[in-house]
Coordinates of C-alpha atoms and ligand atoms in Angstrom, one line a residue:
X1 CA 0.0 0.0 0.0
X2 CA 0.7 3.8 -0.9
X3 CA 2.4 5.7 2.2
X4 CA -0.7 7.6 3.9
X5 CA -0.7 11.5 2.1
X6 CA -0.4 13.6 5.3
X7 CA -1.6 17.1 5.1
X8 CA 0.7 18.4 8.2
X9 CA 4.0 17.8 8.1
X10 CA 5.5 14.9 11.2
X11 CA 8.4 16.3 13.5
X12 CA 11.9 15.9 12.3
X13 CA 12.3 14.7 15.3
X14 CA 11.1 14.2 18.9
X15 CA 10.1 17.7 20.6
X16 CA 11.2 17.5 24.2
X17 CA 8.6 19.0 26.4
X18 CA 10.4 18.8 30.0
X19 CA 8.0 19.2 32.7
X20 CA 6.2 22.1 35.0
X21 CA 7.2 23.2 38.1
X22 CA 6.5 26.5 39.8
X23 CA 6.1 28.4 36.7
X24 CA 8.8 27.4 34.8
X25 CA 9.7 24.5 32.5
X26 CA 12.4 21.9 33.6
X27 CA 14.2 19.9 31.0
X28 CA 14.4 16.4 31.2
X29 CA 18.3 16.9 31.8
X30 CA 19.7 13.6 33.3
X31 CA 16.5 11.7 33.4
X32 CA 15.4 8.7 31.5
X33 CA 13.2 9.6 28.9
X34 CA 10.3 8.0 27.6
X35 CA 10.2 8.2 23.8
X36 CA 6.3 8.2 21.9
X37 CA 5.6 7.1 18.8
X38 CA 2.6 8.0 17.0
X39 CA 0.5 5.1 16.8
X40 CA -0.6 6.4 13.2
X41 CA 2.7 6.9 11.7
X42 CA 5.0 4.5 13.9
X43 CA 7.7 7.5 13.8
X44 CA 8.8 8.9 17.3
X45 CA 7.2 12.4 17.7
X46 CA 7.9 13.4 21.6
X47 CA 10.4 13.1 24.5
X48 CA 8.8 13.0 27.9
X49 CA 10.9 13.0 31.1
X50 CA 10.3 9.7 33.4
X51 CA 10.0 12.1 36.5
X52 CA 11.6 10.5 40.3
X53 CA 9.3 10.8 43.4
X54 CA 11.9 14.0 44.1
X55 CA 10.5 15.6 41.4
X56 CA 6.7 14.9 42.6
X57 CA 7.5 16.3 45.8
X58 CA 8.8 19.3 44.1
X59 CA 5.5 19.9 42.6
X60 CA 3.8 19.2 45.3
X61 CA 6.0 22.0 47.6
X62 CA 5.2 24.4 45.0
X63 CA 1.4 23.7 44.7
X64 CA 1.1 23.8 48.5
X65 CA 3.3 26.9 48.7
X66 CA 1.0 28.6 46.1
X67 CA -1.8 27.3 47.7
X68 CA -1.1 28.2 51.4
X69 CA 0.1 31.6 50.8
X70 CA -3.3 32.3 49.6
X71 CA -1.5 34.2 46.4
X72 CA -4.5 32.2 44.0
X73 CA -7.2 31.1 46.9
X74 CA -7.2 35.1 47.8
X75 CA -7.9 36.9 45.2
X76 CA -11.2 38.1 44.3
X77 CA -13.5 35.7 42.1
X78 CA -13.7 39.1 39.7
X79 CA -9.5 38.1 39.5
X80 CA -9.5 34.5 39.2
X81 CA -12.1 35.0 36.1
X82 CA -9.9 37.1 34.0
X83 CA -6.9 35.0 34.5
X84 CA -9.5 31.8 33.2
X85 CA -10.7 34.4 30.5
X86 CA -7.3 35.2 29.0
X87 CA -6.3 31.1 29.1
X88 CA -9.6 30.5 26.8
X89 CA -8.6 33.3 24.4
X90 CA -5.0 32.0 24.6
X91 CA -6.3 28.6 24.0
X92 CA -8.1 29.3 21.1
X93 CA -5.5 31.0 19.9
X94 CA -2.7 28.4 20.1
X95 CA -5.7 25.4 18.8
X96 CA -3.9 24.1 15.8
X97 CA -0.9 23.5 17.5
X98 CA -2.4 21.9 20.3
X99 CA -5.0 19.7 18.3
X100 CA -1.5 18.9 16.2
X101 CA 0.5 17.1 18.9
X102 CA -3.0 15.7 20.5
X103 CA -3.4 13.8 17.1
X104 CA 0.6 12.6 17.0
X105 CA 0.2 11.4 20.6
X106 CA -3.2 9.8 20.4
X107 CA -3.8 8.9 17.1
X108 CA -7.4 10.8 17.0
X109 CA -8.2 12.6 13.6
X110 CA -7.2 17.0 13.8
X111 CA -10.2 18.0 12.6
X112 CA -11.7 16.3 15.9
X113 CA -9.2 17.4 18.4
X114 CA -9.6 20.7 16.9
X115 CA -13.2 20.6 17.7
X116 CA -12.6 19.4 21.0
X117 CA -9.4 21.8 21.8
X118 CA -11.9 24.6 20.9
X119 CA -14.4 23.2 23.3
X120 CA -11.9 23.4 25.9
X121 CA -11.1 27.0 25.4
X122 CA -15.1 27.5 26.5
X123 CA -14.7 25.6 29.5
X124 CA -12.4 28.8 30.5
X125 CA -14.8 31.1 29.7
X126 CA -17.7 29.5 31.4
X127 CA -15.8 28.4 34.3
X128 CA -14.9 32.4 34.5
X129 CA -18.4 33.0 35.7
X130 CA -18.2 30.4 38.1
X131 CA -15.9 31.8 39.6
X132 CA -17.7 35.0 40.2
X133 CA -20.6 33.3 41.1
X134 CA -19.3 30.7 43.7
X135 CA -21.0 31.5 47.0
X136 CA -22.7 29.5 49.8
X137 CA -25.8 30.0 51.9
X138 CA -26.9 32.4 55.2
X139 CA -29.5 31.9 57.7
X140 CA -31.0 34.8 59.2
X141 CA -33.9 32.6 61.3
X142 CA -32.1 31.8 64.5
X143 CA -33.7 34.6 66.2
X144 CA -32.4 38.1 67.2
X145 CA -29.1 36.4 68.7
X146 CA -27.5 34.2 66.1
X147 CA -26.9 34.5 62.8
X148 CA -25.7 31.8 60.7
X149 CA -23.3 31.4 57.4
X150 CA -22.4 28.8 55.3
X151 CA -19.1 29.2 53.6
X152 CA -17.1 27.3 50.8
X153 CA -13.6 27.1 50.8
X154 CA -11.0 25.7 48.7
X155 CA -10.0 21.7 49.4
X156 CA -6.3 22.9 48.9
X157 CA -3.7 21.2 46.6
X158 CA -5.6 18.8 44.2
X159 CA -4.0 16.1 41.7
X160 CA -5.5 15.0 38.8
X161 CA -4.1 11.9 37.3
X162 CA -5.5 11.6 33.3
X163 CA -5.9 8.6 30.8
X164 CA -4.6 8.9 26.9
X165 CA -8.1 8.9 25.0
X166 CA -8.9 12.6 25.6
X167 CA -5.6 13.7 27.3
X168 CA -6.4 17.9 26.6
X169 CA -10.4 17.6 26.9
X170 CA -10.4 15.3 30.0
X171 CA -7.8 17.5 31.8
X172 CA -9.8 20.8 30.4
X173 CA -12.9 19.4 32.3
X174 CA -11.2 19.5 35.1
X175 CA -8.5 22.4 35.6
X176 CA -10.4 25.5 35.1
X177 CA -13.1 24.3 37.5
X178 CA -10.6 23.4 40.1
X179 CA -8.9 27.0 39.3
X180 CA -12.3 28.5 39.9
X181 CA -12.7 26.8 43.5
X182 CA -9.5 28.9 44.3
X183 CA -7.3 25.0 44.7
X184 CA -3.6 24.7 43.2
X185 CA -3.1 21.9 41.2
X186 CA -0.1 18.8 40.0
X187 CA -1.1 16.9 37.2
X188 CA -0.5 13.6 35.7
X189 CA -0.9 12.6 32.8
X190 CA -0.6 9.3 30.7
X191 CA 2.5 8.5 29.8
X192 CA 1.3 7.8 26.6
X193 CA -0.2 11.6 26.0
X194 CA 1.8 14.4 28.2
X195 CA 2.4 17.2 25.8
X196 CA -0.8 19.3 25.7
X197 CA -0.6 18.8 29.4
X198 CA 2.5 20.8 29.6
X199 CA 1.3 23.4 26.5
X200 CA -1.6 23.8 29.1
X201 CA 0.6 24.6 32.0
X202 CA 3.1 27.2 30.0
X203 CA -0.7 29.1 28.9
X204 CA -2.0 29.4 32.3
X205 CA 1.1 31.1 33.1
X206 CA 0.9 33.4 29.6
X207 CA -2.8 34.4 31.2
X208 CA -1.3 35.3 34.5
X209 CA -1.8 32.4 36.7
X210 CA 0.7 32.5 39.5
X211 CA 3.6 30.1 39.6
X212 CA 2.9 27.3 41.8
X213 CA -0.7 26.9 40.9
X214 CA -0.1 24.6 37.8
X215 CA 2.1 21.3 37.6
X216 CA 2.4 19.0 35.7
X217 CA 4.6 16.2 36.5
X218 CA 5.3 13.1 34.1
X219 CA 5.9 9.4 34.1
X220 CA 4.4 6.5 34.8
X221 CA 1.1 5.4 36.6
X222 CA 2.6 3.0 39.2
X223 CA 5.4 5.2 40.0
X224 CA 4.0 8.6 40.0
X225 CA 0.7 7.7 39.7
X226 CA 1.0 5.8 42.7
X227 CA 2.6 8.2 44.9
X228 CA 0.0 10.8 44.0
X229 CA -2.2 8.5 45.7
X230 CA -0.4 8.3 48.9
X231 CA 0.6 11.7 48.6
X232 CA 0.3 13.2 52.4
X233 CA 0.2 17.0 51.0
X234 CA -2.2 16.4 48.2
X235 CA -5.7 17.0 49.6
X236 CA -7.7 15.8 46.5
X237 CA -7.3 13.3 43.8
X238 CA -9.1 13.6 40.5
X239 CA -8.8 10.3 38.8
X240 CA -9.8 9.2 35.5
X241 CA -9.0 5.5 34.1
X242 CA -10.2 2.1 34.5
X243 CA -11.7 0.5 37.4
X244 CA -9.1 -1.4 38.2
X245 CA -6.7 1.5 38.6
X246 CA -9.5 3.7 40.7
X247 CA -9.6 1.3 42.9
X248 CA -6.0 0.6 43.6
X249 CA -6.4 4.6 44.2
X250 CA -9.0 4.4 46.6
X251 CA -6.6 1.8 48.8
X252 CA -4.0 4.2 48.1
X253 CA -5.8 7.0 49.3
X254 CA -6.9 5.3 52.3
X255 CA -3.8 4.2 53.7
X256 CA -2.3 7.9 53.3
X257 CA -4.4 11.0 54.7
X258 CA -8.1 9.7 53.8
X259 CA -7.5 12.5 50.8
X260 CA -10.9 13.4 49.4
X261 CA -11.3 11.1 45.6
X262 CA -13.3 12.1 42.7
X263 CA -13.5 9.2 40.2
X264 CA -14.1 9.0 36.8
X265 CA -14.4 5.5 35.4
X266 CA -15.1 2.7 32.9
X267 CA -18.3 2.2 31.3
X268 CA -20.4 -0.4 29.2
X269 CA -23.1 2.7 28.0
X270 CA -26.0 1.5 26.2
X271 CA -27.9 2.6 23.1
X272 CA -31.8 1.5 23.9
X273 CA -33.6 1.7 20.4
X274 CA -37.3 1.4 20.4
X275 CA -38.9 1.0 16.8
X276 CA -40.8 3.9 16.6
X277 CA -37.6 5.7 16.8
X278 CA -36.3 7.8 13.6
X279 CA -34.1 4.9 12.6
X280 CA -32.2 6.9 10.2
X281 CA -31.0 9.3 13.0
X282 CA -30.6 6.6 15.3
X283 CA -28.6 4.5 13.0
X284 CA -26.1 7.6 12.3
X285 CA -25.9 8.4 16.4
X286 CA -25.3 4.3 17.3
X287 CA -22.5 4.4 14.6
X288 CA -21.1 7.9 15.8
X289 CA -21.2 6.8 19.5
X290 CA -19.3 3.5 18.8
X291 CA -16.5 4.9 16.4
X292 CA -15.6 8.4 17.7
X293 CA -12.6 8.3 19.0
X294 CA -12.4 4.6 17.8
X295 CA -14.4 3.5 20.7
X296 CA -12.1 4.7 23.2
X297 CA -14.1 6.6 24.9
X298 CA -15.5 5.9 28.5
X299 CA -18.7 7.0 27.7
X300 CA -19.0 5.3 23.9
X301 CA -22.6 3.2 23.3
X302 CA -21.1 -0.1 23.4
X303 CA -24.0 -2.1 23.8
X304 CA -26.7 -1.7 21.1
X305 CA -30.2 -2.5 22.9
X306 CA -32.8 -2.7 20.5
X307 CA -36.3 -3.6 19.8
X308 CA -36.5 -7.0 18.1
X309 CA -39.1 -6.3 15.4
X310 CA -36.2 -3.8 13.9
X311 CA -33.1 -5.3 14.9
X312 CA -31.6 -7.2 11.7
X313 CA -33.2 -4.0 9.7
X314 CA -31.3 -1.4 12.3
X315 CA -27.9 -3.5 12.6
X316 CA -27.6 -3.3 8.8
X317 CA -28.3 0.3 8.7
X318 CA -25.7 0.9 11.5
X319 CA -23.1 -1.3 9.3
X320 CA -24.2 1.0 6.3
X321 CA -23.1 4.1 7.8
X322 CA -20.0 2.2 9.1
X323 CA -18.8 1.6 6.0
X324 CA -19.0 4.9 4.8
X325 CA -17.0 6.7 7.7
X326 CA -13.9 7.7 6.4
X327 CA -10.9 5.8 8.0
X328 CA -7.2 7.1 7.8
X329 CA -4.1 8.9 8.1
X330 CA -5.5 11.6 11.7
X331 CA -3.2 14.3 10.2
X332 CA -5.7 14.2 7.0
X333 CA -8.6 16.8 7.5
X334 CA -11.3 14.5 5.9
X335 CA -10.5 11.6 8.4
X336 CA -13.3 10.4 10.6
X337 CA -11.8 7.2 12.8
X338 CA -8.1 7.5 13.4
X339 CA -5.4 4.9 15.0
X340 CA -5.7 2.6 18.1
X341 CA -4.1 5.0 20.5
X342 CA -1.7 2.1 22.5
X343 CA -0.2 -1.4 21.7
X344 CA -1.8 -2.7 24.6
X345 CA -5.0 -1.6 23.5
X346 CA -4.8 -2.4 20.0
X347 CA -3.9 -6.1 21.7
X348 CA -6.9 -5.9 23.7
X349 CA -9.4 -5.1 21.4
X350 CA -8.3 -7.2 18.9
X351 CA -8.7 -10.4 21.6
X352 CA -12.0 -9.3 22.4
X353 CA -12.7 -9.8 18.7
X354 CA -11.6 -12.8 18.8
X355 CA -13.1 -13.4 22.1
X356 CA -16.8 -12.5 20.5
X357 CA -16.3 -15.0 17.5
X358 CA -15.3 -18.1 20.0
X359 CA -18.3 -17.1 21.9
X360 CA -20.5 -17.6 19.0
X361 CA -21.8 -14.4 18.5
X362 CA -22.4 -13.1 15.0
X363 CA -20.0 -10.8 12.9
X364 CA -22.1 -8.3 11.1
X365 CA -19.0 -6.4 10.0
X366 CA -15.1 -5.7 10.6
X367 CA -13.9 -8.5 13.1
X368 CA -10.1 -7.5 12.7
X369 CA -7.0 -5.1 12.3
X370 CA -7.0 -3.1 8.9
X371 CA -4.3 -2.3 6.9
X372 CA -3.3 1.3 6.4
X373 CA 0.8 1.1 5.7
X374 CA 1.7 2.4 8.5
X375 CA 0.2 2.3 12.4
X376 CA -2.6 0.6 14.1
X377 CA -5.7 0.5 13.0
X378 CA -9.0 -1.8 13.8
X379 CA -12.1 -2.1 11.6
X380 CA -15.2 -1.0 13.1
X381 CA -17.1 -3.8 14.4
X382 CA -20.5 -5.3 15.3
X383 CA -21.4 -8.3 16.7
X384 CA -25.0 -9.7 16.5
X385 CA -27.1 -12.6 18.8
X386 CA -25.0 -11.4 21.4
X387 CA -26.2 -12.8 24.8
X388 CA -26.0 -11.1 28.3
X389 CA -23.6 -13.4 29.9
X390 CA -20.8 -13.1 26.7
X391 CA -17.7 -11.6 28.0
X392 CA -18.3 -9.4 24.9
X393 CA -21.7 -8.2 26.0
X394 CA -20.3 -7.6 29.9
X395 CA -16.8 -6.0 29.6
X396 CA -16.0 -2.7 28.9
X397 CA -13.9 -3.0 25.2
X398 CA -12.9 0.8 25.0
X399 CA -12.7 -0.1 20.9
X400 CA -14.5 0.2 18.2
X401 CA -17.2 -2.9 18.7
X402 CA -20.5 -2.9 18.9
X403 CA -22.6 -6.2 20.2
X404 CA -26.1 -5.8 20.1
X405 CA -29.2 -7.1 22.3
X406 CA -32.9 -7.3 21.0
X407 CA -35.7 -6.8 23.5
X408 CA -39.4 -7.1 23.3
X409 CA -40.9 -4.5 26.2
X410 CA -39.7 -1.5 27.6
X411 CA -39.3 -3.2 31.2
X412 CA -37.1 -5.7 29.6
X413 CA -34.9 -2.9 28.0
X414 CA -34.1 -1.4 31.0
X415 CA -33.1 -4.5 32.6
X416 CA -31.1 -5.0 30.2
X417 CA -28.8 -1.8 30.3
X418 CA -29.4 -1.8 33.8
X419 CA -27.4 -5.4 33.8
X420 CA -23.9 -4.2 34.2
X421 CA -21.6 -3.0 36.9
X422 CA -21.2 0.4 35.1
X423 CA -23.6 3.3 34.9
X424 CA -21.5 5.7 33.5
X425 CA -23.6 7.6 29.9
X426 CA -27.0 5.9 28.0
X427 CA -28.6 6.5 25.3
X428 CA -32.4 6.6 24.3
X429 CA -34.2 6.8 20.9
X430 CA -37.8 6.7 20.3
X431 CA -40.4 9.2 19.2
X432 CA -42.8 8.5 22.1
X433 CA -41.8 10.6 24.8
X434 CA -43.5 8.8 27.8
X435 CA -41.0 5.8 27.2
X436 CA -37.9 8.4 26.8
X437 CA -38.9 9.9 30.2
X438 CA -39.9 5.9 31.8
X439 CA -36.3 5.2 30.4
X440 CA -34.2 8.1 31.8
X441 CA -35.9 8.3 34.9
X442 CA -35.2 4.4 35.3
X443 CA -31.9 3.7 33.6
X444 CA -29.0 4.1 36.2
X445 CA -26.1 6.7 34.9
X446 CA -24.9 9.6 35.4
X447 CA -25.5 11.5 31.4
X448 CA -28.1 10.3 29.7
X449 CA -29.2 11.1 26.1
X450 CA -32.3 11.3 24.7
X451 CA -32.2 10.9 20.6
X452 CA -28.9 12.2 20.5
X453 CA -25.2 10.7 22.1
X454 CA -21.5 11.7 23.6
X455 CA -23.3 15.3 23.1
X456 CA -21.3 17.5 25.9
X457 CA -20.4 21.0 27.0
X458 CA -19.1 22.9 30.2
X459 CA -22.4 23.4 32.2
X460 CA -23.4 19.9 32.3
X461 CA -21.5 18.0 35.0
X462 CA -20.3 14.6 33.8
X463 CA -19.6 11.2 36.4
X464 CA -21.3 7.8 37.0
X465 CA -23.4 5.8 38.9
X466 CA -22.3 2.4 40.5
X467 CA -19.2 1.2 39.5
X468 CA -18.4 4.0 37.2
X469 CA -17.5 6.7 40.0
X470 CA -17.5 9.2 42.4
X471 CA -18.3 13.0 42.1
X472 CA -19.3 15.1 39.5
X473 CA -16.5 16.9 37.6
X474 CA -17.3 20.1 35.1
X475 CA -20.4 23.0 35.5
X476 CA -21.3 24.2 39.0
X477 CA -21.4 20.9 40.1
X478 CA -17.3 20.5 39.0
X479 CA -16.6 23.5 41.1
X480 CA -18.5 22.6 43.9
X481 CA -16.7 19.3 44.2
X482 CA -13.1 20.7 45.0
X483 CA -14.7 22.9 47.8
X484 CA -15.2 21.8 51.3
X485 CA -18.2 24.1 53.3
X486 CA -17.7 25.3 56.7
X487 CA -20.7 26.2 59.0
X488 CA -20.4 29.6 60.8
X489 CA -22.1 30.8 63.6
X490 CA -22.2 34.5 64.5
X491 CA -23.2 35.4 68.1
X492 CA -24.9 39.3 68.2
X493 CA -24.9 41.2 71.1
X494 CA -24.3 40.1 74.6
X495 CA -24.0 35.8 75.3
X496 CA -26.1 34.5 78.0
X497 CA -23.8 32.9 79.9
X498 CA -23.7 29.6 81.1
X499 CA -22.4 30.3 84.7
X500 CA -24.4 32.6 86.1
Ligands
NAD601 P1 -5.5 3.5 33.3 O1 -6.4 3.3 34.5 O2 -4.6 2.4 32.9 O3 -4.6 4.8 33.4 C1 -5.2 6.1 33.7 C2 -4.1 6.9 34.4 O4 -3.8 6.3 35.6 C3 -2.8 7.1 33.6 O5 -2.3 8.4 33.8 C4 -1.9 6.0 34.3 O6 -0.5 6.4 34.2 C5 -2.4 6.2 35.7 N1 -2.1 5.0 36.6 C6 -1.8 3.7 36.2 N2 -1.6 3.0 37.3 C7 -1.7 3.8 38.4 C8 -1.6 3.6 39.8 N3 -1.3 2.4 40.3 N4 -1.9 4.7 40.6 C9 -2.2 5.9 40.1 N5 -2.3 6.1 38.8 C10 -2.1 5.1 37.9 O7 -6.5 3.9 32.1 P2 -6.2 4.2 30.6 O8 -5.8 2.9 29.9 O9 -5.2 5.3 30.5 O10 -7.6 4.7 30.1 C11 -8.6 3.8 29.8 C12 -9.6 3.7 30.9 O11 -10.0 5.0 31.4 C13 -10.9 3.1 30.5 O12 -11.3 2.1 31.5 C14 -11.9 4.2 30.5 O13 -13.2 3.9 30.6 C15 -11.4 5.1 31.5 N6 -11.8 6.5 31.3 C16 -12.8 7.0 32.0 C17 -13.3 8.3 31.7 C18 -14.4 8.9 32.5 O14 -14.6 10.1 32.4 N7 -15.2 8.1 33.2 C19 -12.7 9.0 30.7 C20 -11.7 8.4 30.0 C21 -11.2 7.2 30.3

């Protein structure tokens, strides 16, 4: 095959990014460094520092610093917005360049991570107000003597440890919340995907942040990862991976200083599709919700729960569009699906392929790797007669495969994508709006669509239900999370006293 046309340029070589500490970049001096390759173009395209404990605790000193001398938690909400303001203009401003090294990191098409780097910039802009806004309650009932306040305050130094599907966007749902609360922050992200991390951290400075309030610290997950966890001086952990990870976290967390956890996890979202739906719009969300991103998405519609007098009819009308979505090179503009973002995952998804056809479920479509010259790339994929207990049907893929359940009444529906551990994002599509409002009300996760999927934005908080997390991370709700309240009570006048 032809070498992939790329419209951008790829990096002569590596770019080394250092890390961020106190304001400042630090080079990766005497280090080890861990070397990325795009997993589109199998050439090496960044040079991340494998940071030492030391350097964690440096980051932490400096958030804590920054944090403790009140230089960020003390100014005036009116100051901490115009600081967020000028890192959304800055953001927008800096989006191609940002979007570019998001694609040769992750593998995900530019014109998406465009879209989604200029979605961040708004998550600045509308976490600005809540900075403004962010207040707490009073009670003047308690009779002529007392008066009572409740205030919010700041948790303090918070780390946020980030997975490689959506390194910027996932971090940007985050930071500019936390920033409003008033917290300092050290950040790490996945190995895999560091540099918009650090691009982040050298903007927030450009927009006046002080030094201190923005680290980011790089390496691995069970080095540095780990001893974010245990981290005595870090007061709050925002954590998004798998399951497995979060809960090694929460152990973590409580063998150190009971830190306070928000956690973002897996999922296994369904798609419920009643037969009076607009099929044609379904069809194109289902397909959309399974390949954006490749399916590596946490909140992707991986199970497909539909009525059985439509299903064969739907499933080939979900292959249809399928087919037509425009696989490739991520540095092209018109590419829709881009690479498999790790080895291991590539690995994975591929066994849970093969996994689905020992089961005996049906291949409607893909069912393997495709071959694009260069890099790693999986063909969408759906399964059909896919049962409940198939490992296929229960564990969360996090790749481009679809397995699809038929039902026959609306109760059975939501038992069905009420049978999993997860209860992270769902979907409903039907025309009849008393079974889209009996379905949301009854479906257990924590973003539900109604006829449309993955759609997002900054005032809407995002999280999950059961297995899929703690706390709510992004609009009011996001800020509110990295604040602790304190209850005040104000005596007026003279105390009657309790020895006479
Ligand atoms: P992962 O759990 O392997 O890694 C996530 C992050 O945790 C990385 O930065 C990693 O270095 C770090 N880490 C690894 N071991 C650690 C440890 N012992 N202590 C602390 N940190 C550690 O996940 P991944 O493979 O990067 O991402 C895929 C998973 O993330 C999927 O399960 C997906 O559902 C989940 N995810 C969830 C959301 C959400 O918002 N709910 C969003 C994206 C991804």
């Amino acid at each position: 095959m032809d070498q992939i046309s790329t419209r951008q340029s790829l990096p002569a070589e590596p770019r080394d990014f250092g890390f961020y500490v106190d304001g400042a970049r630090v080079p990766a001096a005497e280090r080890a460094v861990f070397i990325r390759h795009s997993p589109a173009h199998d050439v090496p395209v960044t040079r991340i520092p494998k940071c030492t404990e030391g350097d964690l605790d440096m980051a932490v000193d400096a958030a804590r610093r920054a944090f403790d001398d009140r230089r960020w938690s003390g100014l005036s909400g009116q100051a901490r917005a115009a600081v967020l303001l000028k890192a959304g203009a800055l953001i927008r401003a800096r989006a191609e360049e940002i979007a570019y090294w998001e694609t040769l990191e992750n593998g995900k098409p530019i014109a998406q991570a465009r879209g989604e780097v200029l979605g961040c910039a708004d998550m600045y802009e509308y976490a600005s107000g809540l900075a403004r806004s962010l207040h707490g309650d009073s009670f003047n009932n308690l009779g002529d003597g007392m008066m009572g306040l409740v205030t919010r305050e700041p948790v303090g130094v918070v780390g946020i440890i980030t997975p490689w599907n959506f390194p910027f966007l996932i971090l940007c749902e985050r930071v500019p919340y936390i920033l409003a609360s008033g917290c300092t922050i050290v950040v790490k992200p996945s190995e895999m995907t560091s540099a918009t991390s650090l691009i982040l951290a050298q903007i927030l400075t450009e927009a006046g942040l002080p030094d201190g309030c923005m680290n980011v610290v790089t390496g691995s997950g069970s080095t540095i990862g780990q001893a974010m966890a245990e981290h005595p001086r870090i007061d709050m952990l925002s954590f998004t991976g798998s399951t497995a990870v979060g809960r090694r976290v929460v152990e973590a967390a409580g063998r150190s200083n009971f830190k306070k956890l928000g956690l973002e996890l897996g999922g296994k979202n369904p798609q419920v599709v009643f037969a009076d739906a607009d099929l044609e719009d379904a069809a194109d969300g289902v397909a959309f919700g399974i390949a954006f991103n490749t399916g590596q998405c946490c909140v992707s519609g991986s199970r497909l729960i539909v009525e059985r007098s439509v299903a064969d009819r739907f499933a080939e009308m979900v292959r249809d569009k399928l087919a037509k979505a425009v696989t490739g090179d991520p540095l092209d503009e018109a590419t829709q699906i881009g690479a498999i973002t790790t080895e291991a995952q590539n690995r994975t998804i591929l066994s849970y392929i093969e996994k689905g056809k020992e089961e005996g479920a049906r291949l409607i479509c893909g069912g393997g790797a495709l071959d694009m010259g260069q890099g790693q790339y999986i063909a969408p994929t759906i399964f059909g007669d896919v049962t409940a207990e198939m490992v296929i049907a229960r564990d969360e893929i996090f790749g481009p495969v679809l397995t699809i359940l038929p039902f026959d009444t609306l109760d059975e529906a939501i038992a069905i994508a009420n049978d999993t551990d997860y209860g992270l994002a769902a979907s409903v599509w039907t025309k009849d709006i008393d079974k889209a409002l009996v379905v949301t009300r009854r479906v257990q996760a924590g973003r539900f669509w109604v006829n449309c999927t993955l759609a997002g934005g900054p005032e809407l908080p995002l999280g999950g239900f059961k297995q899929s997390g703690w706390g709510r991370e992004a609009g009011k709700y996001g800020v509110e999370e990295y604040t602790q309240i304190k209850s005040v009570h104000i005596e007026i006048g003279k105390r009657r006293p309790w020895i006479a």
